[in-house]
Amino acid sequence: MGEVRSAIQSSLRREVAVKTVLDTESIPAQAALLKEAWAGGALEHPSVVPIHTITRIGNAAAVVMKRVAGTSWGDILESPSRHPRFSGEGALEAHLRVFVQVCHAIAFAHERGILHLDLKPENVMVGALGEVYVLDWGLAAATDDGPSWLTRAREMPLPAGTPTYMAPELAGALHDKVGRRTDVY
């Protein structure tokens, strides 16, 4: 649905990532991008990519965020040699450290009433120094006590997510069962 490109934020002379939608005429795609930015922007946590601003490129919305470099946890699981921390004797401990950081980020989101709903190794980035980021808040929804600007999980169209990682309540369109435990699954 979208693409992320590297850019230079000239006012601060720093490299940033800019996310836009592929179909710039699609109002639903624009709305989804804004929802993802608002969800990420509401979660100031070390393992959630900071959103710097929302702007326009032509007639389309663009989200400017921290540029993170690294390897997806999915790629590391597939081929541990892609990241030096995950091959050899300390590999299990390295994976557990990533897992714990993901759990902290998701617990933080849950405290604020936000559900990720598409957790999978491909949506976790591991940097060269071991930093961990939970990416892609595009399917985010709110718990009943969550932010009013975010669609309630029980109101979202289901099924939604990645089939091989989808919790049964998402796959089965059981709206009343979607909640914090859905991310835990």
Short mmCIF file of C-alpha atoms in Angstrom, two decimals:
data_model
loop_
_atom_site.label_atom_id
_atom_site.label_comp_id
_atom_site.label_asym_id
_atom_site.label_seq_id
_atom_site.Cartn_x
_atom_site.Cartn_y
_atom_site.Cartn_z
CA MET A 1 0.00 0.00 0.00
CA GLY A 2 2.86 2.39 0.69
CA GLU A 3 6.51 3.02 0.21
CA VAL A 4 9.20 4.36 2.49
CA ARG A 5 12.02 6.44 1.10
CA SER A 6 15.06 8.02 2.65
CA ALA A 7 15.25 11.82 2.63
CA ILE A 8 17.17 14.66 4.22
CA GLN A 9 15.32 16.94 6.62
CA SER A 10 17.16 20.10 5.62
CA SER A 11 16.19 22.19 8.66
CA LEU A 12 17.98 19.76 10.98
CA ARG A 13 20.39 18.26 8.44
CA ARG A 14 19.42 14.72 9.31
CA GLU A 15 18.40 11.66 7.37
CA VAL A 16 14.75 10.68 7.85
CA ALA A 17 12.31 8.18 6.39
CA VAL A 18 9.28 9.44 4.48
CA LYS A 19 6.29 7.13 4.06
CA THR A 20 3.68 7.76 1.38
CA VAL A 21 0.90 5.72 -0.19
CA LEU A 22 1.30 4.28 -3.66
CA ASP A 23 -2.19 5.29 -4.78
CA THR A 24 -2.20 9.01 -4.03
CA GLU A 25 -5.80 9.32 -5.27
CA SER A 26 -7.15 6.79 -2.75
CA ILE A 27 -8.87 8.50 0.18
CA PRO A 28 -8.97 5.23 2.22
CA ALA A 29 -5.22 4.71 1.68
CA GLN A 30 -4.52 8.30 2.78
CA ALA A 31 -6.70 7.81 5.86
CA ALA A 32 -4.90 4.56 6.73
CA LEU A 33 -1.52 6.29 6.47
CA LEU A 34 -2.69 9.07 8.78
CA LYS A 35 -4.08 6.54 11.27
CA GLU A 36 -0.76 4.70 11.29
CA ALA A 37 1.10 7.98 11.90
CA TRP A 38 -1.24 9.00 14.72
CA ALA A 39 -0.86 5.60 16.40
CA GLY A 40 2.92 5.73 16.14
CA GLY A 41 2.98 9.36 17.23
CA ALA A 42 0.95 8.56 20.34
CA LEU A 43 3.49 5.96 21.43
CA GLU A 44 6.69 7.65 22.54
CA HIS A 45 8.66 4.56 23.46
CA PRO A 46 12.26 3.52 22.68
CA SER A 47 11.02 0.55 20.63
CA VAL A 48 8.48 2.48 18.54
CA VAL A 49 9.77 4.53 15.60
CA PRO A 50 9.37 8.25 16.40
CA ILE A 51 7.08 10.19 14.07
CA HIS A 52 8.51 13.65 13.36
CA THR A 53 5.67 15.19 11.37
CA ILE A 54 2.90 14.72 8.84
CA THR A 55 3.23 16.79 5.69
CA ARG A 56 2.09 16.83 2.08
CA ILE A 57 3.91 15.90 -1.08
CA GLY A 58 1.76 17.24 -3.86
CA ASN A 59 -1.82 16.31 -2.98
CA ALA A 60 -0.85 13.33 -0.85
CA ALA A 61 -0.06 12.94 2.84
CA ALA A 62 3.47 11.97 3.83
CA VAL A 63 4.72 10.83 7.22
CA VAL A 64 8.22 11.88 8.23
CA MET A 65 9.79 9.62 10.83
CA LYS A 66 13.13 8.53 12.23
CA ARG A 67 15.10 6.52 9.73
CA VAL A 68 15.96 3.20 11.31
CA ALA A 69 18.54 0.87 9.87
CA GLY A 70 18.84 -2.78 10.57
CA THR A 71 17.53 -6.20 9.70
CA SER A 72 14.04 -7.52 10.24
CA TRP A 73 13.80 -10.11 12.96
CA GLY A 74 12.12 -12.34 10.36
CA ASP A 75 15.25 -12.21 8.18
CA ILE A 76 17.44 -12.92 11.22
CA LEU A 77 15.33 -15.93 12.17
CA GLU A 78 15.57 -17.20 8.60
CA SER A 79 19.32 -16.64 8.38
CA PRO A 80 21.06 -15.83 11.71
CA SER A 81 24.30 -14.94 9.94
CA ARG A 82 22.64 -11.71 8.74
CA HIS A 83 23.27 -10.18 12.16
CA PRO A 84 26.39 -10.90 14.24
CA ARG A 85 24.52 -11.02 17.57
CA PHE A 86 22.36 -13.96 16.47
CA SER A 87 24.87 -16.57 15.45
CA GLY A 88 26.91 -18.64 17.80
CA GLU A 89 26.79 -19.14 21.52
CA GLY A 90 24.71 -16.12 22.57
CA ALA A 91 22.00 -16.51 19.92
CA LEU A 92 19.20 -17.65 22.25
CA GLU A 93 19.88 -14.80 24.66
CA ALA A 94 19.93 -12.31 21.76
CA HIS A 95 16.53 -13.53 20.54
CA LEU A 96 15.11 -13.36 24.06
CA ARG A 97 16.34 -9.76 24.39
CA VAL A 98 14.48 -8.83 21.19
CA PHE A 99 11.37 -10.63 22.41
CA VAL A 100 11.42 -8.79 25.75
CA GLN A 101 11.82 -5.41 24.05
CA VAL A 102 8.89 -6.18 21.74
CA CYS A 103 6.83 -7.17 24.80
CA HIS A 104 7.71 -3.87 26.51
CA ALA A 105 6.68 -1.86 23.44
CA ILE A 106 3.38 -3.70 23.09
CA ALA A 107 2.65 -3.44 26.83
CA PHE A 108 3.26 0.31 26.54
CA ALA A 109 0.83 0.51 23.61
CA HIS A 110 -1.76 -1.53 25.52
CA GLU A 111 -1.48 0.84 28.50
CA ARG A 112 -2.51 3.59 26.12
CA GLY A 113 -5.37 1.54 24.68
CA ILE A 114 -3.71 0.80 21.33
CA LEU A 115 -3.51 -2.66 19.77
CA HIS A 116 -0.97 -3.43 17.02
CA LEU A 117 -2.86 -6.40 15.48
CA ASP A 118 -0.14 -7.38 12.99
CA LEU A 119 2.76 -8.51 15.15
CA LYS A 120 5.19 -10.73 13.30
CA PRO A 121 8.98 -11.00 13.00
CA GLU A 122 8.93 -9.00 9.74
CA ASN A 123 7.46 -6.04 11.66
CA VAL A 124 10.35 -5.97 14.12
CA MET A 125 13.60 -4.26 13.11
CA VAL A 126 16.87 -5.04 14.89
CA GLY A 127 19.66 -2.50 14.55
CA ALA A 128 23.40 -3.07 14.49
CA LEU A 129 23.72 -2.16 18.18
CA GLY A 130 20.81 -4.37 19.26
CA GLU A 131 18.15 -1.64 19.23
CA VAL A 132 14.66 -3.00 18.54
CA TYR A 133 11.74 -1.27 16.81
CA VAL A 134 8.18 -2.50 16.37
CA LEU A 135 7.12 -1.31 12.91
CA ASP A 136 3.95 -1.01 10.86
CA TRP A 137 1.09 0.23 13.01
CA GLY A 138 -1.19 0.24 9.95
CA LEU A 139 -3.74 -2.18 11.42
CA ALA A 140 -3.72 -0.53 14.86
CA ALA A 141 -7.05 -0.29 16.63
CA ALA A 142 -8.20 0.95 20.01
CA THR A 143 -9.45 -0.97 22.99
CA ASP A 144 -12.74 0.27 24.43
CA ASP A 145 -10.78 2.59 26.74
CA GLY A 146 -8.34 3.66 24.01
CA PRO A 147 -8.01 6.93 22.09
CA SER A 148 -11.24 8.20 20.57
CA TRP A 149 -9.58 9.03 17.23
CA LEU A 150 -8.70 5.39 16.58
CA THR A 151 -11.21 2.81 15.34
CA ARG A 152 -12.31 0.46 18.11
CA ALA A 153 -11.09 -3.09 17.58
CA ARG A 154 -14.66 -4.36 17.84
CA GLU A 155 -15.68 -2.06 14.95
CA MET A 156 -12.88 -2.81 12.50
CA PRO A 157 -13.46 -4.92 9.40
CA LEU A 158 -12.19 -8.43 10.01
CA PRO A 159 -10.39 -10.60 9.18
CA ALA A 160 -7.27 -8.44 9.18
CA GLY A 161 -3.58 -9.21 9.50
CA THR A 162 -1.07 -11.69 8.19
CA PRO A 163 -2.72 -15.15 7.99
CA THR A 164 0.21 -17.13 9.42
CA TYR A 165 0.40 -14.84 12.48
CA MET A 166 -3.28 -13.98 12.85
CA ALA A 167 -4.94 -14.71 16.19
CA PRO A 168 -8.06 -16.90 15.91
CA GLU A 169 -10.36 -14.02 16.85
CA LEU A 170 -9.00 -11.93 13.94
CA ALA A 171 -9.22 -14.79 11.47
CA GLY A 172 -12.70 -15.72 12.65
CA ALA A 173 -13.99 -12.12 12.65
CA LEU A 174 -14.94 -12.43 16.33
CA HIS A 175 -15.14 -8.70 16.99
CA ASP A 176 -16.05 -8.97 20.66
CA LYS A 177 -12.98 -11.15 21.36
CA VAL A 178 -10.32 -8.84 19.84
CA GLY A 179 -8.27 -7.19 22.56
CA ARG A 180 -4.89 -7.10 24.26
CA ARG A 181 -4.59 -10.89 24.16
CA THR A 182 -4.85 -10.73 20.37
CA ASP A 183 -1.42 -9.07 20.24
CA VAL A 184 -0.09 -11.53 22.82
CA TYR A 185 -1.12 -14.44 20.58
#
